[in-house]
Coordinates of C-alpha atoms in Angstrom, one line a residue:
Chain A
M1 CA 0.0 0.1 0.0
E2 CA 1.2 3.4 -1.2
T3 CA 0.4 6.7 0.7
V4 CA -0.6 9.3 -1.6
S5 CA -1.4 11.9 0.8
T6 CA -2.2 12.7 4.3
N7 CA -3.5 15.6 5.9
K8 CA -4.3 16.2 9.6
A9 CA -7.9 17.4 9.7
H10 CA -10.1 17.7 13.2
G11 CA -7.6 16.2 15.2
G12 CA -7.1 13.0 13.1
V13 CA -5.5 12.1 9.9
Q14 CA -7.3 11.9 6.4
G15 CA -5.3 10.0 4.1
V16 CA -5.5 8.8 0.4
Y17 CA -3.7 5.3 -0.3
R18 CA -3.2 3.3 -3.5
H19 CA -2.6 -0.6 -3.9
G20 CA -2.5 -3.0 -6.6
S21 CA -5.7 -5.1 -6.4
K22 CA -5.9 -8.5 -7.1
E23 CA -9.5 -8.5 -7.6
T24 CA -9.7 -5.7 -10.2
G25 CA -6.3 -6.4 -11.7
T26 CA -5.7 -2.4 -11.4
D27 CA -4.2 0.0 -8.9
M28 CA -7.1 1.1 -6.6
T29 CA -7.1 4.5 -4.8
F30 CA -9.3 4.7 -1.6
S31 CA -9.6 7.1 1.2
V32 CA -9.3 6.5 5.1
F33 CA -10.0 8.9 8.0
V34 CA -8.6 7.9 11.3
P35 CA -9.8 9.9 14.1
P36 CA -7.4 10.9 17.2
H37 CA -7.3 7.7 19.5
E38 CA -5.3 6.4 22.3
A39 CA -2.2 4.5 21.3
G40 CA -3.3 0.8 20.8
A41 CA -6.9 1.5 20.4
K42 CA -9.2 -0.3 18.0
L43 CA -11.8 1.7 16.2
P44 CA -15.0 0.7 14.5
V45 CA -15.1 1.1 10.9
V46 CA -17.7 2.9 8.6
W47 CA -17.4 1.8 4.9
Y48 CA -18.9 4.7 2.7
L49 CA -19.6 3.7 -1.2
S50 CA -20.1 6.3 -3.5
G51 CA -22.6 7.1 -6.4
L52 CA -22.0 6.9 -10.4
T53 CA -19.2 9.1 -11.5
C54 CA -17.6 9.5 -8.2
T55 CA -14.4 8.3 -6.6
H56 CA -13.1 8.4 -3.3
A57 CA -12.6 11.9 -3.7
N58 CA -16.2 13.2 -3.4
V59 CA -17.1 12.1 0.0
T60 CA -13.7 13.0 1.1
E61 CA -14.0 16.5 0.0
K62 CA -17.7 17.2 0.4
G63 CA -19.2 14.5 2.9
E64 CA -18.3 16.7 6.2
Y65 CA -17.8 13.4 8.2
R66 CA -14.7 14.1 9.8
R67 CA -15.6 16.4 12.5
I68 CA -18.3 13.8 13.8
C69 CA -16.2 10.7 13.2
A70 CA -13.4 12.6 15.3
E71 CA -16.0 13.0 18.2
L72 CA -17.5 9.6 17.9
G73 CA -14.1 7.4 17.1
L74 CA -15.1 6.0 13.8
I75 CA -12.7 5.3 11.1
F76 CA -14.3 6.2 7.8
V77 CA -13.1 4.4 4.5
A78 CA -14.2 5.4 0.9
P79 CA -13.4 3.3 -1.8
D80 CA -13.4 4.0 -5.6
T81 CA -16.8 2.9 -7.6
S82 CA -15.0 1.1 -10.2
P83 CA -11.6 -0.2 -11.6
R84 CA -9.7 2.4 -13.6
G85 CA -6.5 2.4 -15.9
E86 CA -5.4 1.4 -19.2
G87 CA -6.9 -1.7 -20.5
V88 CA -10.1 -1.6 -18.2
P89 CA -13.0 -2.1 -20.5
D90 CA -15.6 1.1 -20.5
D91 CA -19.2 1.7 -21.5
A92 CA -18.9 1.5 -25.5
A93 CA -20.5 4.9 -25.8
G94 CA -18.6 6.2 -22.6
A95 CA -22.0 6.5 -20.9
Y96 CA -21.7 7.9 -17.2
D97 CA -24.0 4.9 -15.9
F98 CA -22.0 1.9 -16.8
G99 CA -18.2 0.8 -16.8
L100 CA -15.9 3.4 -15.5
G101 CA -17.2 5.1 -12.4
A102 CA -20.4 2.8 -12.5
G103 CA -19.1 -0.6 -11.0
F104 CA -22.4 -1.1 -9.2
Y105 CA -20.8 -3.4 -6.6
V106 CA -21.1 -6.5 -8.3
D107 CA -18.7 -9.0 -9.6
A108 CA -19.0 -9.1 -13.2
T109 CA -19.5 -12.6 -15.3
E110 CA -20.0 -10.8 -18.8
Q111 CA -17.1 -10.4 -21.0
P112 CA -15.1 -8.1 -21.3
F113 CA -16.1 -6.9 -18.0
A114 CA -15.4 -10.2 -16.0
R115 CA -11.6 -9.5 -15.3
N116 CA -11.7 -6.2 -13.9
Y117 CA -15.0 -5.4 -12.6
R118 CA -15.0 -7.4 -9.2
M119 CA -16.2 -4.4 -6.9
W120 CA -18.2 -7.0 -4.6
S121 CA -15.2 -8.9 -4.0
Y122 CA -12.9 -5.9 -3.6
V123 CA -15.3 -3.9 -1.1
T124 CA -16.1 -7.0 1.2
E125 CA -12.9 -9.0 1.1
E126 CA -9.8 -7.4 -0.3
L127 CA -10.2 -3.9 0.9
P128 CA -11.2 -5.1 4.5
T129 CA -8.3 -7.4 4.7
L130 CA -5.9 -4.4 3.8
V131 CA -7.6 -2.2 6.2
A132 CA -7.4 -4.4 8.7
A133 CA -3.7 -4.7 8.2
E134 CA -2.8 -1.1 7.9
F135 CA -5.1 0.8 10.3
P136 CA -6.1 0.5 13.8
A137 CA -9.5 -1.3 12.8
D138 CA -11.7 -3.2 14.8
M139 CA -13.0 -5.5 12.1
D140 CA -15.8 -6.7 14.8
R141 CA -17.2 -3.4 14.7
Q142 CA -17.9 -2.3 10.9
S143 CA -21.0 -0.7 9.6
I144 CA -21.7 0.4 5.8
M145 CA -23.4 3.4 3.8
G146 CA -23.6 4.8 0.5
H147 CA -25.2 7.3 -1.7
S148 CA -27.1 6.6 -4.8
M149 CA -25.4 3.5 -6.7
G150 CA -23.3 3.2 -3.6
G151 CA -26.6 3.2 -1.2
H152 CA -27.6 0.3 -3.6
G153 CA -24.3 -1.3 -2.6
A154 CA -24.6 -0.5 0.9
L155 CA -27.8 -2.2 1.2
T156 CA -27.1 -5.1 -0.9
I157 CA -23.9 -5.7 1.1
G158 CA -25.6 -5.3 4.4
L159 CA -28.5 -7.5 3.9
T160 CA -26.0 -10.1 2.5
F161 CA -24.0 -10.2 5.6
P162 CA -26.0 -8.8 8.5
Q163 CA -23.7 -10.3 11.3
R164 CA -20.8 -8.4 9.9
Y165 CA -22.2 -4.8 9.1
K166 CA -23.6 -3.8 12.7
A167 CA -25.5 -0.7 10.9
V168 CA -26.7 0.0 7.2
S169 CA -28.0 3.1 5.8
A170 CA -27.8 4.9 2.8
F171 CA -28.4 8.4 1.1
S172 CA -30.8 8.5 -1.7
P173 CA -30.2 4.7 -2.6
I174 CA -31.2 2.8 -5.9
V175 CA -33.3 0.5 -3.9
A176 CA -34.6 -1.9 -6.6
P177 CA -32.1 -1.7 -9.7
T178 CA -34.0 -4.6 -11.2
Q179 CA -36.8 -2.1 -11.8
V180 CA -35.4 1.1 -12.9
P181 CA -33.5 2.1 -15.9
W182 CA -30.2 2.4 -14.3
G183 CA -30.3 -1.1 -13.1
E184 CA -31.7 -2.5 -16.2
K185 CA -28.7 -1.4 -18.2
A186 CA -26.2 -2.1 -15.7
L187 CA -27.0 -5.6 -14.4
P188 CA -27.5 -7.5 -17.8
G189 CA -24.1 -5.8 -18.9
Y190 CA -22.0 -7.2 -15.8
L191 CA -24.1 -10.2 -15.3
G192 CA -25.9 -11.3 -18.2
D193 CA -29.7 -12.1 -19.1
D194 CA -30.0 -14.7 -15.8
K195 CA -32.2 -12.6 -13.6
S196 CA -31.7 -14.7 -10.8
A197 CA -28.0 -13.5 -10.7
W198 CA -29.8 -9.7 -10.6
R199 CA -31.7 -10.6 -7.4
K200 CA -28.5 -10.7 -5.2
H201 CA -27.8 -7.1 -6.2
D202 CA -31.2 -5.6 -5.7
A203 CA -32.1 -4.7 -2.1
V204 CA -35.9 -5.2 -2.3
A205 CA -35.7 -8.6 -4.4
L206 CA -33.0 -9.6 -1.4
I207 CA -35.7 -8.7 1.4
E208 CA -38.5 -10.6 -0.8
D209 CA -36.1 -13.5 -1.1
G210 CA -35.4 -13.7 2.8
A211 CA -32.6 -11.4 3.7
R212 CA -33.0 -9.7 6.9
V213 CA -31.4 -7.0 9.1
D214 CA -32.7 -5.6 12.2
A215 CA -33.1 -2.0 11.0
L216 CA -32.2 0.2 8.1
L217 CA -31.7 4.0 7.8
V218 CA -32.5 5.9 4.5
D219 CA -32.2 9.9 3.9
Q220 CA -34.1 10.8 0.9
G221 CA -34.3 14.3 -0.5
T222 CA -37.7 15.1 -2.1
A223 CA -36.6 17.3 -4.7
D224 CA -33.9 14.7 -6.1
N225 CA -34.1 14.7 -9.6
F226 CA -33.8 11.0 -9.6
L227 CA -36.4 10.1 -7.2
E228 CA -39.3 8.9 -9.3
G229 CA -37.3 7.3 -12.1
Q230 CA -34.5 5.5 -10.6
L231 CA -34.7 5.5 -6.7
K232 CA -38.1 4.8 -5.7
P233 CA -37.8 4.4 -2.0
E234 CA -41.3 3.2 -1.6
L235 CA -40.4 0.0 -3.0
L236 CA -38.1 -0.5 -0.2
D237 CA -40.6 0.9 2.2
K238 CA -43.1 -1.7 1.2
A239 CA -40.6 -4.6 1.3
C240 CA -39.4 -4.2 4.7
Q241 CA -43.0 -3.5 6.1
D242 CA -43.5 -6.9 4.5
A243 CA -40.6 -8.5 5.9
G244 CA -40.8 -6.6 9.4
I245 CA -37.4 -4.9 8.9
A246 CA -37.6 -1.5 10.8
L247 CA -36.9 1.0 7.9
T248 CA -36.5 4.8 9.0
L249 CA -37.2 6.4 5.9
N250 CA -36.8 10.2 6.1
M251 CA -38.0 12.3 3.2
R252 CA -36.1 15.5 3.4
E253 CA -38.1 18.4 2.1
G254 CA -36.4 20.3 -0.7
Y255 CA -33.0 18.5 -0.7
D256 CA -31.8 17.1 -4.0
H257 CA -29.2 14.4 -5.0
S258 CA -26.0 16.5 -4.0
Y259 CA -23.3 16.5 -1.6
Y260 CA -25.1 19.4 -0.1
F261 CA -28.0 17.1 0.9
I262 CA -25.3 14.3 2.3
S263 CA -23.5 16.4 4.3
S264 CA -26.5 17.9 5.9
F265 CA -27.5 14.6 7.4
M266 CA -24.2 12.7 7.6
E267 CA -24.1 13.6 11.3
D268 CA -27.2 12.0 11.9
Q269 CA -26.2 8.7 9.8
L270 CA -23.1 8.4 11.6
R271 CA -24.8 8.9 15.0
W272 CA -27.4 6.0 14.1
H273 CA -24.1 3.9 13.1
K274 CA -22.3 4.8 16.2
A275 CA -25.3 3.6 18.5
R276 CA -25.1 0.2 16.9
L277 CA -21.5 -0.1 16.7
G278 CA -20.9 0.5 20.6
Chain B
M1 CA -27.9 39.1 -10.8
E2 CA -28.2 35.4 -12.4
T3 CA -28.5 32.4 -10.4
V4 CA -26.2 29.6 -11.4
S5 CA -27.4 26.8 -8.8
T6 CA -29.0 26.6 -5.6
N7 CA -29.1 23.4 -3.2
K8 CA -30.9 23.3 0.2
A9 CA -28.1 22.3 2.7
H10 CA -28.3 22.4 6.5
G11 CA -31.7 24.0 6.3
G12 CA -30.6 26.9 4.2
V13 CA -29.8 27.6 0.7
Q14 CA -26.3 27.4 -0.8
G15 CA -26.3 29.4 -4.0
V16 CA -24.1 30.0 -6.6
Y17 CA -24.9 33.6 -8.7
R18 CA -23.3 35.5 -11.5
H19 CA -23.2 39.2 -12.4
G20 CA -22.0 41.7 -14.6
S21 CA -19.3 43.5 -12.8
K22 CA -18.8 47.3 -13.6
E23 CA -15.6 47.1 -11.5
T24 CA -13.7 44.2 -13.4
G25 CA -15.5 44.7 -16.6
T26 CA -16.2 40.9 -16.6
D27 CA -18.7 38.6 -15.4
M28 CA -18.1 37.7 -12.0
T29 CA -19.3 34.5 -9.9
F30 CA -19.7 34.0 -6.1
S31 CA -21.6 32.1 -3.6
V32 CA -23.8 32.9 -1.0
F33 CA -25.4 30.7 1.9
V34 CA -28.3 31.9 3.5
P35 CA -29.2 30.1 6.8
P36 CA -32.9 29.1 7.6
H37 CA -34.5 32.3 9.1
E38 CA -37.8 34.0 9.5
A39 CA -39.5 35.9 7.0
G40 CA -38.3 39.4 6.9
A41 CA -35.3 38.7 9.3
K42 CA -32.2 40.7 8.3
L43 CA -28.8 38.7 9.2
P44 CA -25.2 39.4 9.5
V45 CA -22.8 38.7 6.8
V46 CA -19.4 36.8 6.9
W47 CA -17.3 37.4 3.7
Y48 CA -14.9 34.7 3.2
L49 CA -11.9 35.7 0.7
S50 CA -9.9 32.8 -0.9
G51 CA -6.5 32.1 -1.5
L52 CA -4.3 31.7 -4.8
T53 CA -5.7 29.5 -7.5
C54 CA -9.0 29.1 -5.8
T55 CA -12.4 30.3 -7.0
H56 CA -15.8 30.7 -4.7
A57 CA -16.3 27.0 -5.2
N58 CA -13.3 25.8 -3.2
V59 CA -14.8 26.9 0.2
T60 CA -18.3 26.3 -0.9
E61 CA -17.5 22.8 -1.5
K62 CA -14.9 22.1 1.3
G63 CA -15.1 24.8 4.2
E64 CA -17.8 23.0 6.3
Y65 CA -19.3 26.3 7.3
R66 CA -23.1 25.7 6.6
R67 CA -23.8 23.8 9.6
I68 CA -22.3 26.4 11.9
C69 CA -23.8 29.5 9.7
A70 CA -27.1 27.6 10.0
E71 CA -27.2 27.3 13.7
L72 CA -25.6 30.8 14.3
G73 CA -27.8 32.6 11.7
L74 CA -24.9 34.0 9.6
I75 CA -24.9 34.6 5.8
F76 CA -21.9 33.5 4.2
V77 CA -20.4 35.1 1.2
A78 CA -17.6 33.8 -0.9
P79 CA -16.4 35.8 -4.0
D80 CA -13.9 34.7 -7.0
T81 CA -10.2 35.7 -6.3
S82 CA -9.6 37.5 -9.5
P83 CA -11.5 38.8 -13.1
R84 CA -11.4 36.0 -15.7
G85 CA -12.9 35.6 -18.9
E86 CA -11.6 36.6 -22.4
G87 CA -9.6 39.6 -22.7
V88 CA -8.4 39.5 -19.0
P89 CA -4.6 39.8 -18.9
D90 CA -3.0 37.1 -17.3
D91 CA 0.5 36.5 -16.0
A92 CA 2.9 36.5 -19.0
A93 CA 4.2 33.2 -18.0
G94 CA 0.9 31.7 -16.7
A95 CA 2.0 31.5 -13.2
Y96 CA -0.3 30.5 -10.3
D97 CA 0.6 33.7 -8.2
F98 CA -0.1 36.6 -10.7
G99 CA -3.1 37.5 -12.7
L100 CA -5.8 35.1 -12.9
G101 CA -6.8 33.4 -9.6
A102 CA -4.3 35.8 -7.9
G103 CA -6.0 39.3 -7.7
F104 CA -4.6 40.1 -4.3
Y105 CA -7.6 42.4 -3.5
V106 CA -6.1 45.3 -4.7
D107 CA -7.0 47.9 -7.6
A108 CA -4.2 47.7 -10.0
T109 CA -2.8 50.8 -11.4
E110 CA -0.2 49.2 -14.0
Q111 CA -1.1 48.2 -17.4
P112 CA -2.6 45.8 -18.8
F113 CA -4.1 44.9 -15.4
A114 CA -5.7 48.2 -14.6
R115 CA -8.9 47.8 -16.2
N116 CA -10.1 44.8 -14.8
Y117 CA -7.7 43.9 -11.4
R118 CA -10.0 45.8 -9.3
M119 CA -10.9 43.1 -6.7
W120 CA -10.5 45.8 -3.7
S121 CA -13.5 47.6 -5.1
Y122 CA -15.3 44.9 -6.0
V123 CA -15.2 43.1 -2.8
T124 CA -15.4 46.3 -0.6
E125 CA -18.2 48.1 -2.5
E126 CA -19.8 46.9 -5.7
L127 CA -20.4 43.1 -4.3
P128 CA -21.6 44.4 -0.9
T129 CA -24.0 46.6 -2.6
L130 CA -25.4 43.8 -4.8
V131 CA -25.7 41.2 -1.7
A132 CA -27.6 44.0 0.3
A133 CA -30.0 44.3 -2.7
E134 CA -30.6 40.6 -3.4
F135 CA -30.0 38.7 0.3
P136 CA -31.7 39.3 3.6
A137 CA -28.4 41.1 4.7
D138 CA -28.0 43.2 7.7
M139 CA -25.2 45.4 6.3
D140 CA -24.6 47.0 9.8
R141 CA -23.4 43.6 11.0
Q142 CA -20.5 42.3 8.8
S143 CA -17.6 40.6 9.3
I144 CA -14.5 39.2 7.1
M145 CA -12.2 36.5 7.1
G146 CA -10.1 34.8 4.5
H147 CA -7.4 32.0 3.7
S148 CA -3.7 32.5 2.6
M149 CA -4.2 35.5 -0.1
G150 CA -7.6 35.9 0.9
G151 CA -6.3 35.8 4.6
H152 CA -4.4 39.1 3.4
G153 CA -7.3 40.3 1.7
A154 CA -9.6 40.1 5.0
L155 CA -6.9 41.8 7.1
T156 CA -5.9 44.6 5.0
I157 CA -10.0 45.3 4.3
G158 CA -10.5 45.0 8.1
L159 CA -8.0 47.2 8.9
T160 CA -9.0 49.8 6.2
F161 CA -12.7 49.8 7.8
P162 CA -12.5 49.0 11.1
Q163 CA -16.1 50.3 11.7
R164 CA -17.8 48.4 8.7
Y165 CA -16.2 44.8 9.8
K166 CA -17.0 43.9 13.1
A167 CA -14.7 40.8 13.2
V168 CA -11.8 40.3 11.3
S169 CA -9.8 36.8 11.3
A170 CA -7.6 34.7 8.8
F171 CA -6.5 31.2 8.0
S172 CA -2.8 31.0 7.2
P173 CA -2.6 34.5 5.8
I174 CA 0.2 36.7 4.0
V175 CA 0.5 39.1 6.7
A176 CA 3.3 41.0 5.3
P177 CA 3.4 40.6 1.4
T178 CA 5.9 43.7 0.8
Q179 CA 8.3 41.3 2.8
V180 CA 7.5 37.9 1.0
P181 CA 8.0 36.6 -2.5
W182 CA 4.5 36.0 -3.4
G183 CA 3.7 40.2 -2.7
E184 CA 7.1 41.2 -3.8
K185 CA 6.1 39.8 -7.3
A186 CA 2.2 40.8 -7.1
L187 CA 2.4 44.3 -5.6
P188 CA 4.8 45.7 -8.0
G189 CA 2.9 43.8 -10.9
Y190 CA -0.5 45.4 -10.0
L191 CA 0.7 48.7 -8.0
G192 CA 4.0 49.6 -9.6
D193 CA 7.2 50.6 -7.9
D194 CA 6.1 53.1 -5.6
K195 CA 6.5 51.3 -2.4
S196 CA 3.8 53.6 -0.5
A197 CA 1.3 52.2 -2.4
W198 CA 2.2 48.8 -1.3
R199 CA 1.9 49.7 2.4
K200 CA -2.0 50.0 2.0
H201 CA -2.0 46.4 1.0
D202 CA 0.2 44.9 3.8
A203 CA -1.6 44.1 7.1
V204 CA 2.0 44.8 9.2
A205 CA 2.6 47.8 7.4
L206 CA -1.1 49.3 7.9
I207 CA -0.8 48.6 11.6
E208 CA 2.7 50.3 11.6
D209 CA 1.2 53.1 9.9
G210 CA -1.6 53.6 12.3
A211 CA -4.4 51.4 11.3
R212 CA -6.3 49.9 14.3
V213 CA -9.0 47.1 15.3
D214 CA -9.8 45.9 18.7
A215 CA -9.0 42.3 17.9
L216 CA -7.9 39.9 15.5
L217 CA -7.9 35.8 15.1
V218 CA -5.5 33.9 13.2
D219 CA -5.3 30.2 12.8
Q220 CA -2.0 29.0 11.3
G221 CA -0.9 25.5 10.7
T222 CA 2.9 24.6 12.0
A223 CA 3.1 21.9 8.9
D224 CA 2.4 24.5 6.7
N225 CA 4.7 24.6 3.9
F226 CA 4.5 28.3 3.0
L227 CA 4.7 29.3 6.8
E228 CA 8.3 30.2 6.8
G229 CA 8.9 31.7 3.3
Q230 CA 5.5 33.4 2.7
L231 CA 3.3 33.7 5.7
K232 CA 5.3 34.9 8.5
P233 CA 2.8 35.4 11.6
E234 CA 5.4 36.5 13.9
L235 CA 5.4 39.7 11.9
L236 CA 1.8 40.3 12.6
D237 CA 2.4 39.2 16.3
K238 CA 5.1 41.8 16.7
A239 CA 3.1 44.5 15.1
C240 CA 0.0 43.9 17.0
Q241 CA 2.1 43.6 20.1
D242 CA 3.7 47.0 19.5
A243 CA 0.3 48.5 18.5
G244 CA -1.7 46.9 21.5
I245 CA -4.0 45.0 19.1
A246 CA -5.3 42.0 20.7
L247 CA -4.3 39.1 18.0
T248 CA -5.3 35.9 18.9
L249 CA -3.0 33.7 17.2
N250 CA -3.3 29.9 17.1
M251 CA -0.5 27.8 16.0
R252 CA -2.0 24.6 15.2
E253 CA 0.2 21.6 15.4
G254 CA 0.6 19.6 12.5
Y255 CA -1.7 21.2 10.2
D256 CA -1.0 22.2 6.8
H257 CA -2.4 24.9 4.3
S258 CA -5.3 23.0 2.9
Y259 CA -8.9 23.1 3.3
Y260 CA -8.4 20.0 5.7
F261 CA -6.9 22.5 8.0
I262 CA -9.6 25.4 7.4
S263 CA -12.5 23.2 7.8
S264 CA -11.2 22.1 11.2
F265 CA -11.1 25.4 12.4
M266 CA -13.9 26.9 10.7
E267 CA -16.3 26.5 13.5
D268 CA -14.0 28.3 15.8
Q269 CA -13.6 31.3 13.8
L270 CA -17.1 31.6 13.0
R271 CA -18.1 31.5 16.9
W272 CA -15.7 34.2 17.1
H273 CA -17.3 36.1 14.5
K274 CA -20.8 35.8 16.0
A275 CA -19.6 36.9 19.3
R276 CA -18.5 40.3 17.6
L277 CA -21.6 40.5 15.3
G278 CA -24.1 40.3 18.1

C-alpha cells in the first residue's frame, strides 16, 4: 500500500492510499480517515460507498464526516466506484452509468468486464483485509453506508452480511435496480441475462427472497431529480413492511441528490451507526 | 444577477450567482449561503476571501461552514479571487501566483491590469451593494475572514474599514506581502514601483502606519509548507504587540495549508465572528 497523501483534519488524519488489487487487476485508490485515538486502541469502521461518476474524492472533500467521526471515534473508509486504468473496458459509448465510475458493486460475469469489474469482492473481502492490516481497525465493529449507486451497494452488502455490518444506511439509494433504468442497463451488462443473478444485487429482491437485518436508515431528498425514475424508496418501504424490517425512511423536504444534501444529514447517519457499533 | 445554482443544505440555501461587474468589466461568480431564518429577518454577513488559484467553489465545497452558519444565523459570501474571461490579462508565463486566480484584493494601477483587476473595490463596494439588494443581509453587521492570499485581503480590508467589519480573522494569511516573494511579485505587478502604494495592502505595514482594530484572530498550521517563506505570522504578532491590538494567534500543531485545516477550525472562527456580530 502506497500513501498518496495525508492531511491532519479535526484532530485525526485524512489519508488517501493506493494499492495493487488482485480482484480488479488494477491499482485502486481509496481514502481513510482515522480519528484521534489513544495508542493501541482499535476503532470501529464505517464503510462509505459512492455513487455514479464518483471516486473516493467526492465524499472525502464534500461529505463533512470528519468532525463527527473525530467526536465518535470512527474510522471512515471510502473506496473508488470501479476499476480504472489502461486496458479496463468501459461503456462502449462512454456513458456515465456503466463501466468506469459505475461498477455497481457486483462481480461481473460478462465479457469483457469479468476480469476487472469485481467491486463486490473488492469491497467485501480484499479492501477490508488491507484496512485491517494497515489501520487501527476493530473489524468486529463494521458498518456500511452509501449514496445512490453506493446506497445500492451498502444495502445489498449489508443485507447479505447482516452479522458483519452492525449498521446499514443510505442516502438516496437505488433500492430496486432490477426495476429501474440504471439497473436494467448495468445488471445485464455485468451479469448477463439470468435474472436470478440480478436479485442478489437488488435490495428489495434480497428482502423478498428472505434477507433480513434488524433496521435500516435511509435519507432521501424530495427534490431529487432521480427520485421517481431511478430511486423509488417506496419499493423498499413496502418490502421492509412486509418483512418486518424497521426501516427509518426520512423524506427530506427540498433536498436534492447532491453532496449538499449528504453533508446535511451525515451527522445523523453517523450517530445512528455509532449507536449500533457500540 | 443570474442564479447559477441553488441547493438546500443544512436547512438553508447554498447558491451560486453570476453578475456583470462594472469594477472588473467581466462577469463575476460568487456563492452565498443563506441560513434558515424567519421571514423578514435581516442576518449578519460573513465575507470569506479565498487564496491563490481558488474560485468561490473551493470554500463552498470544502469549507464546512454551512452547519455552523445555520446554527448561528450567518450569511456566508464567497467571492472569486480575480476577474476572469476573454480579454482579461494574465501572468505572462501563466504563473499561479499572479493574474488569474491571484488578484490580491487590490485595485491595479499598472497596465495591462488596471482595467480588470479591481478586486479591492469589487469586494468592498460593488459586491456588498449587490448582496444588500438581493439577500436578507444586515449590512450594519458584517465581518470578514479569508485564507492565505484571502487572509491578506481580510486583514487589509478589515484594518482599513474597522467600523464596517465587526470581526476580522484569517487562516494562514500572508501578513506582510511587502516582505515575502508572493507579494514582492504581485504588488509591483499590480501597483507599480511606488512602495508607499504597497503599504496600504500589507497588514503589518497598515498597523505600523496606524491602522487599528480591537482584535484579530489567526489560525496557522505548523506543518504549512508556506509558513516560513511566505506567511510569517510572527511579523503580525510583533506589529500587534507594538500597537496594542489583541491578536489571538493559534499555532495549530501538525496542520497544513489545505482545506482540511480550514474546515477543522472554521467553527471556531465563525463562533468568534458571531460573538462580535451580535
